[in-house]
CSV table of C-alpha atoms in Angstrom, one decimal:
chain,number,residue,atom,x,y,z
H,30,MET,CA,-61.2,-4.9,-83.8
H,31,ASP,CA,-64.6,-4.8,-82.1
H,32,ILE,CA,-63.8,-7.7,-79.9
H,33,LEU,CA,-60.6,-6.0,-78.6
H,34,SER,CA,-62.4,-2.8,-77.8
H,35,LYS,CA,-65.1,-4.7,-75.9
H,36,THR,CA,-62.3,-6.4,-73.9
H,37,GLU,CA,-60.8,-3.1,-73.0
H,38,GLU,CA,-64.2,-1.7,-71.9
H,39,LEU,CA,-64.7,-4.8,-69.8
H,40,ASN,CA,-61.4,-4.3,-68.0
H,41,ILE,CA,-62.1,-0.6,-67.4
H,42,LYS,CA,-65.5,-1.5,-65.9
H,43,ASN,CA,-63.9,-4.0,-63.5
H,44,MET,CA,-61.3,-1.4,-62.5
H,45,PRO,CA,-61.7,1.0,-59.5
H,46,ASP,CA,-62.9,4.5,-60.2
H,47,SER,CA,-59.7,6.0,-58.8
H,48,LYS,CA,-57.8,4.4,-61.6
H,49,SER,CA,-60.2,5.0,-64.5
H,50,SER,CA,-58.7,8.4,-65.3
H,51,GLU,CA,-55.3,6.8,-65.8
H,52,VAL,CA,-56.8,4.3,-68.2
H,53,ASN,CA,-58.5,7.0,-70.2
H,54,SER,CA,-55.1,8.6,-70.7
H,55,GLU,CA,-53.8,5.3,-72.1
H,56,THR,CA,-56.5,4.9,-74.7
H,57,ALA,CA,-54.5,7.1,-77.0
H,58,ASP,CA,-52.0,4.3,-77.4
H,59,GLN,CA,-54.6,1.7,-78.4
H,60,GLU,CA,-54.4,2.4,-82.1
H,61,THR,CA,-50.7,1.7,-82.1
H,62,ILE,CA,-51.2,-1.5,-80.1
H,63,VAL,CA,-54.0,-2.7,-82.4
H,64,LYS,CA,-51.8,-2.2,-85.5
H,65,THR,CA,-49.1,-4.3,-83.8
H,66,VAL,CA,-51.6,-7.0,-82.8
H,67,GLU,CA,-52.7,-7.4,-86.4
H,68,LYS,CA,-49.3,-8.5,-87.3
H,69,VAL,CA,-49.5,-11.4,-84.8
H,70,ASP,CA,-50.9,-14.8,-85.6
H,71,VAL,CA,-54.7,-14.5,-86.1
H,72,LYS,CA,-55.4,-17.8,-84.4
H,73,GLY,CA,-53.5,-16.7,-81.3
H,74,CYS,CA,-55.5,-13.4,-81.2
H,75,ILE,CA,-58.9,-15.3,-81.4
H,76,GLU,CA,-57.9,-17.7,-78.6
H,77,ASN,CA,-56.9,-14.9,-76.3
H,78,THR,CA,-59.9,-12.7,-77.1
H,79,GLU,CA,-62.2,-15.7,-76.4
H,80,GLU,CA,-60.6,-16.0,-73.0
H,81,ASN,CA,-61.3,-12.3,-72.3
H,82,ILE,CA,-65.0,-12.7,-73.4
H,83,SER,CA,-65.5,-15.6,-71.2
H,84,GLY,CA,-64.2,-13.5,-68.3
H,85,VAL,CA,-67.2,-11.1,-68.7
H,86,GLU,CA,-69.5,-13.7,-67.1
H,87,THR,CA,-67.3,-14.0,-64.0
H,88,SER,CA,-67.7,-11.9,-61.0
H,89,LYS,CA,-65.4,-9.0,-60.1
H,90,GLU,CA,-63.5,-11.1,-57.5
H,91,GLU,CA,-62.9,-14.0,-60.0
H,92,LEU,CA,-61.6,-11.6,-62.6
H,93,VAL,CA,-59.2,-10.1,-60.2
H,94,GLU,CA,-58.0,-13.5,-59.2
H,95,GLU,CA,-57.6,-14.6,-62.9
H,96,ASN,CA,-55.6,-11.5,-63.8
H,97,SER,CA,-53.4,-11.7,-60.7
H,98,LYS,CA,-52.4,-15.3,-61.8
H,99,GLU,CA,-51.3,-14.2,-65.3
H,100,PRO,CA,-47.6,-14.0,-65.8
H,101,ILE,CA,-46.0,-10.6,-66.2
H,102,LYS,CA,-44.3,-10.4,-69.5
H,103,ARG,CA,-43.2,-6.8,-69.7
H,104,SER,CA,-39.6,-6.1,-70.5
H,105,GLY,CA,-39.4,-4.0,-67.3
H,106,GLU,CA,-39.9,-7.1,-65.2
H,107,ALA,CA,-37.1,-6.2,-62.8
H,108,ASP,CA,-38.8,-3.0,-61.8
H,109,VAL,CA,-42.2,-4.7,-61.3
H,110,ASN,CA,-40.6,-7.4,-59.0
H,111,ASP,CA,-39.1,-4.6,-56.9
H,112,LYS,CA,-42.6,-3.3,-56.2
H,113,LYS,CA,-44.1,-6.3,-54.5
H,114,GLU,CA,-46.0,-4.2,-52.1
H,115,GLU,CA,-48.3,-2.7,-54.8
H,116,SER,CA,-52.0,-3.3,-54.2
H,117,THR,CA,-54.1,-5.7,-56.2
H,118,LYS,CA,-55.9,-2.7,-57.7
H,119,ASP,CA,-52.7,-1.7,-59.4
H,120,LYS,CA,-52.4,-5.2,-60.8
H,121,GLU,CA,-56.0,-5.0,-62.2
H,122,ARG,CA,-55.1,-1.7,-64.0
H,123,TRP,CA,-52.2,-3.3,-65.8
H,124,SER,CA,-53.7,-6.7,-66.6
H,125,GLY,CA,-55.4,-5.8,-69.8
H,126,ARG,CA,-52.4,-3.9,-71.2
H,127,GLN,CA,-50.1,-6.7,-70.2
H,128,HIS,CA,-52.1,-9.3,-72.1
H,129,VAL,CA,-51.9,-7.3,-75.3
H,130,GLU,CA,-48.2,-6.6,-74.8
H,131,ALA,CA,-47.7,-10.3,-74.5
H,132,LEU,CA,-49.2,-10.8,-77.9
H,133,SER,CA,-47.4,-7.8,-79.5
H,134,GLY,CA,-44.0,-8.4,-77.8
H,135,SER,CA,-43.5,-4.7,-77.1
H,136,SER,CA,-44.7,-2.0,-74.8
H,137,SER,CA,-45.0,1.8,-74.7
H,138,SER,CA,-41.9,3.7,-73.9
H,139,GLU,CA,-43.8,6.0,-71.7
H,140,ASP,CA,-45.2,3.3,-69.5
H,141,THR,CA,-42.0,1.2,-69.2
H,142,PRO,CA,-39.0,3.5,-68.8
H,143,SER,CA,-37.0,0.7,-67.3
H,144,SER,CA,-36.9,-1.1,-70.6
H,145,THR,CA,-35.0,1.7,-72.2
H,146,LYS,CA,-32.4,1.5,-69.3
H,147,ALA,CA,-32.1,-2.2,-69.8
H,148,ILE,CA,-30.9,-1.9,-73.4
H,149,LYS,CA,-28.8,1.2,-72.9
H,150,ARG,CA,-25.2,0.5,-73.6
H,151,ARG,CA,-22.0,2.4,-72.6
H,152,LYS,CA,-20.7,4.6,-75.3
H,153,LYS,CA,-17.5,3.3,-76.9
H,154,LYS,CA,-14.4,5.3,-76.2
H,155,PRO,CA,-13.4,7.2,-79.3
H,156,LYS,CA,-10.4,5.9,-81.0
H,157,ASP,CA,-7.3,8.0,-80.5
H,158,THR,CA,-6.3,9.2,-83.9
H,159,SER,CA,-3.6,11.7,-82.8
H,160,GLU,CA,-0.2,11.7,-84.5
H,161,ALA,CA,1.4,10.2,-81.4
H,162,ALA,CA,-1.0,7.3,-81.3
H,163,VAL,CA,-0.6,6.6,-85.0
H,164,SER,CA,3.2,6.7,-84.6
H,165,ARG,CA,3.0,4.3,-81.6
H,166,GLN,CA,0.8,1.8,-83.4
H,167,LYS,CA,3.1,2.0,-86.4
H,168,LYS,CA,6.1,1.2,-84.3
H,169,ILE,CA,4.4,-1.7,-82.6
H,170,SER,CA,3.7,-3.2,-86.1
H,171,GLN,CA,7.3,-2.7,-87.0
H,172,ILE,CA,8.5,-4.5,-83.8
H,173,GLN,CA,6.1,-7.4,-84.4
H,174,ALA,CA,7.3,-7.7,-88.0
H,175,VAL,CA,10.9,-7.9,-86.9
H,176,LEU,CA,10.2,-10.4,-84.1
H,177,SER,CA,8.2,-12.6,-86.5
H,178,SER,CA,10.9,-12.6,-89.2
H,179,SER,CA,13.1,-15.7,-89.7
H,180,PRO,CA,16.0,-15.4,-89.2
H,181,LEU,CA,15.6,-12.6,-86.7
H,182,ASP,CA,17.1,-9.3,-87.8
H,183,LEU,CA,18.9,-8.4,-84.6
H,184,GLU,CA,20.3,-5.1,-85.8
H,185,ALA,CA,16.8,-3.9,-86.8
H,186,LEU,CA,15.5,-4.9,-83.4
H,187,ARG,CA,18.3,-3.0,-81.6
H,188,GLU,CA,17.6,0.1,-83.7
H,189,LEU,CA,13.9,-0.1,-82.8
H,190,ALA,CA,14.8,-0.4,-79.1
H,191,ILE,CA,17.2,2.5,-79.2
H,192,SER,CA,15.0,4.9,-81.3
H,193,GLU,CA,12.3,7.1,-79.8
H,194,GLY,CA,9.8,5.3,-77.7
H,195,GLY,CA,11.8,2.1,-77.4
H,196,LEU,CA,9.8,-1.1,-77.4
H,197,VAL,CA,6.6,0.8,-76.5
H,198,LYS,CA,5.0,-1.6,-74.1
H,199,ASP,CA,5.8,-4.6,-71.8
H,200,GLU,CA,4.1,-7.1,-74.2
H,201,MET,CA,6.8,-6.3,-76.8
H,202,ARG,CA,9.5,-6.3,-74.2
H,203,ARG,CA,8.7,-9.8,-73.0
H,204,ARG,CA,9.4,-11.0,-76.6
H,205,ALA,CA,12.3,-8.6,-77.5
H,206,TRP,CA,14.5,-8.5,-74.4
H,207,PRO,CA,15.6,-12.2,-74.5
H,208,SER,CA,16.4,-11.7,-78.2
H,209,LEU,CA,18.4,-8.5,-77.5
H,210,MET,CA,20.5,-10.6,-75.0
H,211,MET,CA,20.8,-13.4,-77.6
H,212,MET,CA,18.9,-15.9,-75.4
H,213,GLU,CA,17.3,-18.1,-78.0
H,214,GLN,CA,16.0,-20.9,-75.7
H,215,VAL,CA,15.1,-20.1,-72.2
H,216,GLU,CA,14.8,-23.0,-69.9
H,217,SER,CA,13.7,-22.5,-66.3
H,218,ALA,CA,16.1,-24.2,-63.8
H,219,PRO,CA,14.6,-25.9,-60.7
H,220,LYS,CA,14.3,-23.7,-57.7
H,221,PRO,CA,16.4,-24.6,-54.6
H,222,PRO,CA,14.6,-25.5,-51.3
H,223,LEU,CA,13.7,-22.5,-49.1
H,224,GLU,CA,16.1,-23.8,-46.4
H,225,VAL,CA,19.0,-23.6,-48.8
H,226,VAL,CA,18.0,-20.1,-49.8
H,227,LYS,CA,17.9,-18.9,-46.2
H,228,ALA,CA,21.3,-20.5,-45.4
H,229,HIS,CA,23.1,-18.3,-48.0
H,230,LYS,CA,25.5,-15.8,-46.6
H,231,ASP,CA,23.9,-12.8,-48.3
H,232,TYR,CA,20.3,-13.8,-47.6
H,233,HIS,CA,19.7,-11.3,-44.7
H,234,GLN,CA,21.2,-8.4,-46.6
H,235,VAL,CA,19.1,-9.2,-49.6
H,236,VAL,CA,15.9,-9.3,-47.5
H,237,LEU,CA,16.7,-5.9,-46.0
H,238,ASP,CA,17.3,-4.4,-49.4
H,239,VAL,CA,14.1,-5.9,-50.8
H,240,GLN,CA,12.0,-4.6,-47.9
H,241,ARG,CA,13.4,-1.1,-48.7
H,242,SER,CA,12.3,-1.2,-52.3
H,243,LEU,CA,8.6,-0.6,-51.8
H,244,LYS,CA,8.6,2.4,-54.2
H,245,ARG,CA,9.7,0.2,-57.1
H,246,PHE,CA,6.5,-1.7,-57.1
H,247,PRO,CA,3.5,-0.4,-59.1
H,248,PRO,CA,1.3,2.0,-57.2
H,249,GLY,CA,-2.0,0.6,-55.9
H,250,ILE,CA,-0.8,-3.0,-56.0
H,251,ASP,CA,-2.5,-5.4,-53.6
H,252,ASP,CA,-0.5,-5.9,-50.4
H,253,ASN,CA,-0.7,-9.7,-50.7
H,254,TYR,CA,0.5,-9.7,-54.2
H,255,ARG,CA,3.3,-7.3,-53.3
H,256,LEU,CA,4.5,-9.7,-50.6
H,257,VAL,CA,4.5,-12.5,-53.2
H,258,LEU,CA,6.7,-10.4,-55.5
H,259,MET,CA,9.1,-9.6,-52.7
H,260,ASP,CA,9.5,-13.3,-51.9
H,261,GLN,CA,10.1,-14.1,-55.6
H,262,LEU,CA,12.6,-11.3,-55.8
H,263,THR,CA,14.6,-12.5,-52.8
H,264,VAL,CA,14.7,-16.1,-54.2
H,265,LEU,CA,15.6,-14.9,-57.7
H,266,ILE,CA,18.7,-13.0,-56.4
H,267,ILE,CA,19.9,-15.8,-54.2
H,268,ARG,CA,19.6,-18.3,-57.0
H,269,VAL,CA,21.9,-16.1,-59.2
H,270,LEU,CA,24.4,-15.8,-56.4
H,271,MET,CA,24.3,-19.6,-55.7
H,272,LYS,CA,24.9,-20.4,-59.4
H,273,HIS,CA,27.9,-18.0,-59.6
H,274,PRO,CA,29.7,-18.1,-56.2
H,275,HIS,CA,32.5,-15.8,-57.4
H,276,LEU,CA,30.0,-12.9,-57.8
H,277,HIS,CA,29.5,-10.6,-54.9
H,278,TYR,CA,26.2,-9.0,-54.1
H,279,TYR,CA,26.0,-5.2,-53.9
H,280,GLN,CA,23.3,-2.9,-52.8
H,281,GLY,CA,21.4,-1.8,-55.8
H,282,TYR,CA,21.5,-5.2,-57.5
H,283,HIS,CA,17.9,-5.8,-56.3
H,284,ASP,CA,16.8,-2.6,-58.2
H,285,VAL,CA,17.9,-4.2,-61.5
H,286,ALA,CA,16.4,-7.6,-60.6
H,287,ILE,CA,12.9,-6.2,-59.7
H,288,THR,CA,12.6,-4.5,-63.1
H,289,PHE,CA,13.2,-7.8,-64.9
H,290,LEU,CA,10.8,-9.5,-62.4
H,291,LEU,CA,8.0,-7.1,-63.1
H,292,VAL,CA,8.4,-7.2,-66.9
H,293,MET,CA,9.4,-10.8,-67.6
H,294,GLY,CA,8.1,-12.8,-64.6
H,295,GLU,CA,9.9,-15.0,-62.1
H,296,ASP,CA,11.3,-17.7,-64.3
H,297,ILE,CA,12.4,-15.7,-67.4
H,298,GLY,CA,13.5,-12.9,-65.1
H,299,TYR,CA,15.8,-15.2,-63.3
H,300,GLU,CA,17.4,-16.4,-66.6
H,301,MET,CA,17.9,-12.9,-67.8
H,302,MET,CA,19.4,-11.7,-64.5
H,303,GLU,CA,21.7,-14.7,-64.5
H,304,LYS,CA,23.1,-13.8,-67.9
H,305,LEU,CA,23.2,-10.1,-67.2
H,306,SER,CA,25.3,-10.8,-64.0
H,307,VAL,CA,28.1,-12.4,-66.0
H,308,THR,CA,28.0,-9.7,-68.8
H,309,HIS,CA,26.8,-6.2,-68.2
H,310,LEU,CA,27.0,-6.2,-64.4
H,311,CYS,CA,29.9,-8.5,-63.7
H,312,GLU,CA,32.4,-5.6,-63.2
H,313,PHE,CA,30.2,-4.3,-60.4
H,314,MET,CA,30.1,-7.7,-58.6
H,315,ARG,CA,33.8,-7.9,-57.9
H,316,PRO,CA,35.3,-8.1,-54.4
H,317,THR,CA,36.4,-4.4,-54.6
H,318,MET,CA,35.1,-1.3,-56.3
H,319,GLU,CA,38.3,-0.8,-58.4
H,320,ARG,CA,36.7,-1.6,-61.7
H,321,THR,CA,33.5,0.3,-60.8
H,322,THR,CA,35.6,3.4,-60.1
H,323,TYR,CA,37.4,2.9,-63.4
H,324,TYR,CA,34.1,3.0,-65.3
H,325,LEU,CA,32.9,6.0,-63.3
H,326,THR,CA,36.0,7.9,-64.4
H,327,TYR,CA,34.9,7.9,-68.0
H,328,LEU,CA,32.5,10.8,-67.0
H,329,TYR,CA,35.3,13.4,-66.9
H,330,PRO,CA,37.1,12.7,-70.2
H,331,ILE,CA,33.8,12.7,-72.1
H,332,LEU,CA,32.7,15.9,-70.3
H,333,HIS,CA,36.1,17.5,-71.0
H,334,ARG,CA,35.7,17.0,-74.7
H,335,ALA,CA,32.0,17.9,-74.8
H,336,ASP,CA,32.1,21.0,-72.6
H,337,PRO,CA,35.5,22.2,-71.3
H,338,GLN,CA,33.9,25.0,-69.2
H,339,LEU,CA,31.6,22.7,-67.4
H,340,TYR,CA,34.4,20.2,-66.9
H,341,MET,CA,36.7,22.8,-65.3
H,342,PHE,CA,33.9,24.0,-62.9
H,343,ILE,CA,32.9,20.5,-61.7
H,344,ASN,CA,36.5,19.3,-61.4
H,345,LYS,CA,37.4,22.4,-59.4
H,346,SER,CA,34.5,21.7,-57.0
H,347,GLY,CA,36.0,18.3,-56.1
H,348,VAL,CA,32.6,16.6,-56.3
H,349,GLY,CA,34.2,13.4,-57.8
H,350,THR,CA,32.0,10.7,-59.3
H,351,MET,CA,30.1,9.3,-56.4
H,352,PHE,CA,26.9,11.2,-57.3
H,353,CYS,CA,26.5,9.0,-60.4
H,354,LEU,CA,27.4,5.7,-58.8
H,355,PRO,CA,23.7,4.6,-58.4
H,356,TRP,CA,23.1,5.6,-62.0
H,357,LEU,CA,25.7,3.1,-63.2
H,358,ILE,CA,25.2,0.1,-61.0
H,359,THR,CA,21.4,0.2,-61.0
H,360,TRP,CA,20.8,1.5,-64.5
H,361,PHE,CA,18.9,4.4,-63.0
H,362,ALA,CA,16.3,2.1,-61.5
H,363,HIS,CA,17.1,3.4,-58.0
H,364,THR,CA,17.1,7.0,-59.0
H,365,LEU,CA,13.9,7.3,-61.2
H,366,ALA,CA,10.4,6.9,-59.7
H,367,ASP,CA,8.5,6.6,-63.0
H,368,TYR,CA,8.3,2.9,-64.2
H,369,ARG,CA,7.9,4.0,-67.8
H,370,ASN,CA,11.2,5.9,-67.8
H,371,VAL,CA,13.0,3.0,-66.2
H,372,VAL,CA,11.9,0.4,-68.7
H,373,ARG,CA,12.6,2.8,-71.5
H,374,LEU,CA,16.2,3.2,-70.4
H,375,TYR,CA,16.5,-0.6,-70.1
H,376,ASP,CA,15.4,-0.9,-73.7
H,377,PHE,CA,18.3,1.4,-74.6
H,378,PHE,CA,20.8,-0.4,-72.4
H,379,LEU,CA,20.1,-3.9,-73.6
H,380,ALA,CA,20.6,-2.8,-77.2
H,381,SER,CA,23.7,-0.7,-76.5
H,382,PRO,CA,27.4,-1.4,-75.4
H,383,TYR,CA,28.2,-1.9,-71.8
H,384,LEU,CA,29.6,1.6,-71.1
H,385,MET,CA,26.5,3.4,-72.5
H,386,PRO,CA,25.2,4.3,-68.9
H,387,MET,CA,28.3,6.6,-68.5
H,388,TYR,CA,27.5,8.4,-71.7
H,389,ILE,CA,23.9,8.9,-70.5
H,390,ALA,CA,25.3,10.1,-67.2
H,391,THR,CA,27.4,12.7,-69.1
H,392,ALA,CA,24.3,13.7,-71.1
H,393,ILE,CA,22.4,14.3,-67.9
H,394,VAL,CA,25.2,16.5,-66.5
H,395,LEU,CA,25.2,18.5,-69.7
H,396,GLN,CA,21.4,18.8,-69.4
H,397,LYS,CA,21.8,20.3,-65.9
H,398,LYS,CA,24.6,22.8,-66.9
H,399,GLU,CA,22.6,25.9,-66.0
H,400,ASP,CA,21.8,24.6,-62.5
H,401,VAL,CA,25.4,23.5,-62.0
H,402,LEU,CA,27.0,26.8,-62.9
H,403,ALA,CA,24.4,28.7,-60.9
H,404,GLY,CA,25.4,26.9,-57.7
H,405,GLU,CA,28.5,27.4,-55.6
H,406,CYS,CA,31.7,25.7,-56.7
H,407,GLU,CA,31.7,23.5,-53.6
H,408,MET,CA,31.6,19.7,-53.2
H,409,ALA,CA,28.5,19.4,-51.1
H,410,MET,CA,26.4,21.8,-53.2
H,411,GLN,CA,27.4,20.3,-56.5
H,412,HIS,CA,26.8,16.8,-55.2
H,413,PHE,CA,23.3,17.8,-54.2
H,414,ILE,CA,22.6,19.4,-57.6
H,415,LEU,CA,24.0,16.6,-59.7
H,416,SER,CA,22.5,13.7,-57.8
H,417,GLN,CA,18.9,15.0,-58.4
H,418,VAL,CA,17.4,13.3,-61.5
H,419,PRO,CA,13.7,14.2,-61.8
H,420,ASP,CA,11.4,12.1,-64.0
H,421,THR,CA,10.5,15.3,-65.9
H,422,LEU,CA,13.8,15.4,-67.7
H,423,PRO,CA,13.6,15.1,-71.5
H,424,PHE,CA,14.9,11.5,-71.6
H,425,GLU,CA,14.4,11.0,-75.3
H,426,ASP,CA,16.7,14.1,-76.0
H,427,ILE,CA,19.2,12.8,-73.4
H,428,LEU,CA,19.3,9.4,-75.2
H,429,VAL,CA,19.9,11.0,-78.5
H,430,GLU,CA,22.7,13.1,-77.0
H,431,ALA,CA,24.2,10.1,-75.3
H,432,ARG,CA,24.3,8.2,-78.6
H,433,HIS,CA,25.9,11.2,-80.3
H,434,LEU,CA,28.6,11.3,-77.6
H,435,TYR,CA,29.3,7.6,-77.9
H,436,GLN,CA,29.8,8.0,-81.7
H,437,ALA,CA,32.0,11.1,-81.3
H,438,TYR,CA,34.1,9.9,-78.3
H,439,PRO,CA,34.2,6.1,-78.3
H,440,PRO,CA,35.6,4.4,-75.1
H,441,ASP,CA,38.8,3.2,-76.7
H,442,THR,CA,39.8,6.8,-77.5
H,443,LEU,CA,39.4,7.8,-73.9
H,444,THR,CA,41.4,5.0,-72.2
H,445,GLN,CA,44.6,6.9,-71.8
H,446,GLU,CA,42.9,10.0,-70.5
H,447,VAL,CA,41.0,7.8,-68.0
H,448,GLU,CA,44.2,6.3,-66.7
H,449,GLU,CA,45.8,9.7,-66.4
H,450,HIS,CA,42.9,11.0,-64.5
H,451,LEU,CA,43.0,8.0,-62.1
H,452,LYS,CA,46.8,8.4,-61.6
H,453,LYS,CA,46.4,12.1,-60.8
H,454,LYS,CA,43.6,11.3,-58.4
H,455,ALA,CA,45.8,8.7,-56.7
H,456,GLU,CA,48.6,11.2,-56.2
H,457,GLU,CA,46.2,13.8,-54.8
H,458,GLU,CA,44.8,11.2,-52.4
H,459,LYS,CA,48.4,10.3,-51.4
H,460,LEU,CA,49.2,14.0,-50.7
H,461,GLU,CA,46.0,14.5,-48.8
H,462,LYS,CA,46.8,11.4,-46.7
H,463,GLN,CA,50.3,12.8,-45.9
H,464,ARG,CA,48.8,16.1,-44.8
H,465,LEU,CA,46.4,14.3,-42.5
H,466,ILE,CA,49.2,12.5,-40.9
H,467,GLU,CA,51.2,15.7,-40.4
H,468,ARG,CA,48.2,17.4,-38.8
H,469,LYS,CA,47.7,14.4,-36.5
H,470,ASN,CA,51.4,14.5,-35.4
H,471,LYS,CA,51.2,18.2,-34.6
H,472,PHE,CA,48.1,17.6,-32.6
H,473,LEU,CA,49.7,14.8,-30.6
H,474,ALA,CA,52.9,16.9,-30.0
H,475,ARG,CA,50.8,19.7,-28.7
H,476,ASN,CA,49.2,17.4,-26.2
H,477,ASN,CA,52.3,15.6,-25.1
H,478,TYR,CA,52.7,17.6,-21.8
H,479,LYS,CA,49.1,17.0,-21.0
H,480,ASN,CA,49.4,13.4,-21.7
H,481,LEU,CA,52.5,13.1,-19.5
H,482,MET,CA,50.8,14.8,-16.5
H,483,THR,CA,47.8,12.6,-17.0
H,484,THR,CA,50.0,9.5,-16.9
H,485,VAL,CA,51.8,10.7,-13.7
H,486,LEU,CA,48.5,11.5,-12.0
H,487,ASN,CA,47.3,8.0,-12.8
H,488,PHE,CA,49.9,6.6,-10.4
H,489,ILE,CA,49.0,8.9,-7.5
H,490,PRO,CA,46.8,7.0,-5.1
H,491,VAL,CA,44.4,9.8,-4.3
H,492,ALA,CA,40.9,10.5,-5.3
H,493,PRO,CA,40.6,12.1,-8.8
H,494,ALA,CA,38.8,15.2,-7.3
H,495,HIS,CA,42.0,16.0,-5.3
H,496,ARG,CA,44.5,15.4,-7.9
H,497,GLY,CA,44.4,18.9,-9.3
H,498,ARG,CA,45.1,20.5,-5.9
H,499,LEU,CA,47.8,18.0,-5.2
H,500,LEU,CA,49.4,18.9,-8.6
H,501,LYS,CA,49.4,22.6,-7.6
H,502,ILE,CA,51.1,21.8,-4.3
H,503,ALA,CA,53.7,19.7,-6.0
H,504,LEU,CA,54.4,22.4,-8.5
H,505,PHE,CA,54.7,25.0,-5.8
H,506,ALA,CA,57.1,22.8,-3.8
H,507,ALA,CA,59.2,22.2,-6.9
H,508,SER,CA,59.3,26.0,-7.5
H,509,VAL,CA,60.5,26.6,-4.0
H,510,PHE,CA,63.1,23.9,-4.3
H,511,VAL,CA,64.4,25.4,-7.5
H,512,ALA,CA,64.5,28.9,-6.0
H,513,ARG,CA,66.4,27.8,-2.9
H,514,SER,CA,68.9,25.8,-5.0
H,515,ILE,CA,69.6,28.9,-7.1
H,516,TYR,CA,70.0,31.1,-4.0
H,517,SER,CA,72.4,28.6,-2.4
H,518,TYR,CA,74.5,28.4,-5.5
H,519,TYR,CA,75.0,32.1,-5.8
H,520,SER,CA,75.4,32.7,-2.1
H,521,THR,CA,78.3,30.2,-1.8
H,522,SER,CA,80.1,31.2,-5.0
H,523,GLY,CA,82.7,33.9,-5.4
H,524,ILE,CA,80.7,35.7,-7.9
H,525,TYR,CA,78.2,37.1,-5.4
H,526,VAL,CA,79.8,40.1,-3.4
H,527,ARG,CA,78.1,41.5,-0.4
H,528,PRO,CA,77.5,45.3,-0.4
H,529,ASP,CA,79.2,45.9,3.0
H,530,SER,CA,82.4,44.1,2.1
């Protein structure tokens, strides 16, 4: 204990006067330091103190040189290194304290604030214990249990995909979507050469559609990665069309393909799109839109039974079914901007019958009933109102309503009404076509005289600027000729009697 105090007094004597006051303020910490040193190996303490005593006999310059060569072992080493421009006097002030700290392995919190910052850790985010989070985690556990079961309970998986929240997250979808489409083993087929892809007849149209689909990519995505995804999407679509030459590409097909690309990746996404194109989407890939129109017509029989008042109003407006065409052929991917809503609907579609998109379309129309009835009963206005599908709609309620409509009015009970509606529509189109032909004939008859004079004038070899004047002269001459002919006729006949006879 006495040896250490003498060492401190020696260091203070060899320190400049300007720094002595600071050292005095530090003596209050010596008792704590000494207690710590007592816990260290006694032999190590004696060796170090002997080195300090031997330093008494050295000169001031030699002591400074010795202390400047000692390694800095403070925990705040990074802060000391940043201050390389400190004077040697500052180093002298710290040399005694540092030597003791090297023995004790600790330092005062007041003198080394940077040590506290070095061990400071970021607070962990509190675990979400809300009811929604608990329910979400519970459903994830249920999905994992079903996917891990052997054999797979497909009906249970479909029920989980249809129920509220769907498959929750993409990690679950990557495992569940192939099972929902009954794809047990997915084998990636070899990709065709790029030259073969570019030679396909639909290549340029696909490229144009892919370039217009920027909003479908996640926001904030790196430009280079986005370009890679666009190239993958183009090749994916062409590969499907090359494998099935009888299928015809339609605008909107790329919106479906990009969803599977983002969720499943390039290889599995291709396999799923290839199967989807010969099952759910095959009716939309025919040479004509006849079957697509047939599916769209299911909207009115369902609406007629669910809400007759709304059906009469929409049918009277003549809006037709074109407003819901992108809903059907893209599974709402072209209409909705929120990625979460899109994949939630895809969960529902993959676990449901093929015509379920039309029941969801009817449920959306029923959801917009107030807006529809508040607008004018006119085609343009109603098309604008119905075609708007914001992401703020309560889609979970809409899906529940769609499922109820499907159970209450299955497609096979609506077939006859659909055919009658199509037949009535065909007759109306035929009558409208006849009216257009009649109007066209009247218009042509009204302009026959003008067309005749135009034809005559085309044969007159004069400048077009003088044709009008020449026409007036010809008409005047013809009028004079007719008048003289009439006069000659009556003047030579016996009917005309002179007054003086």
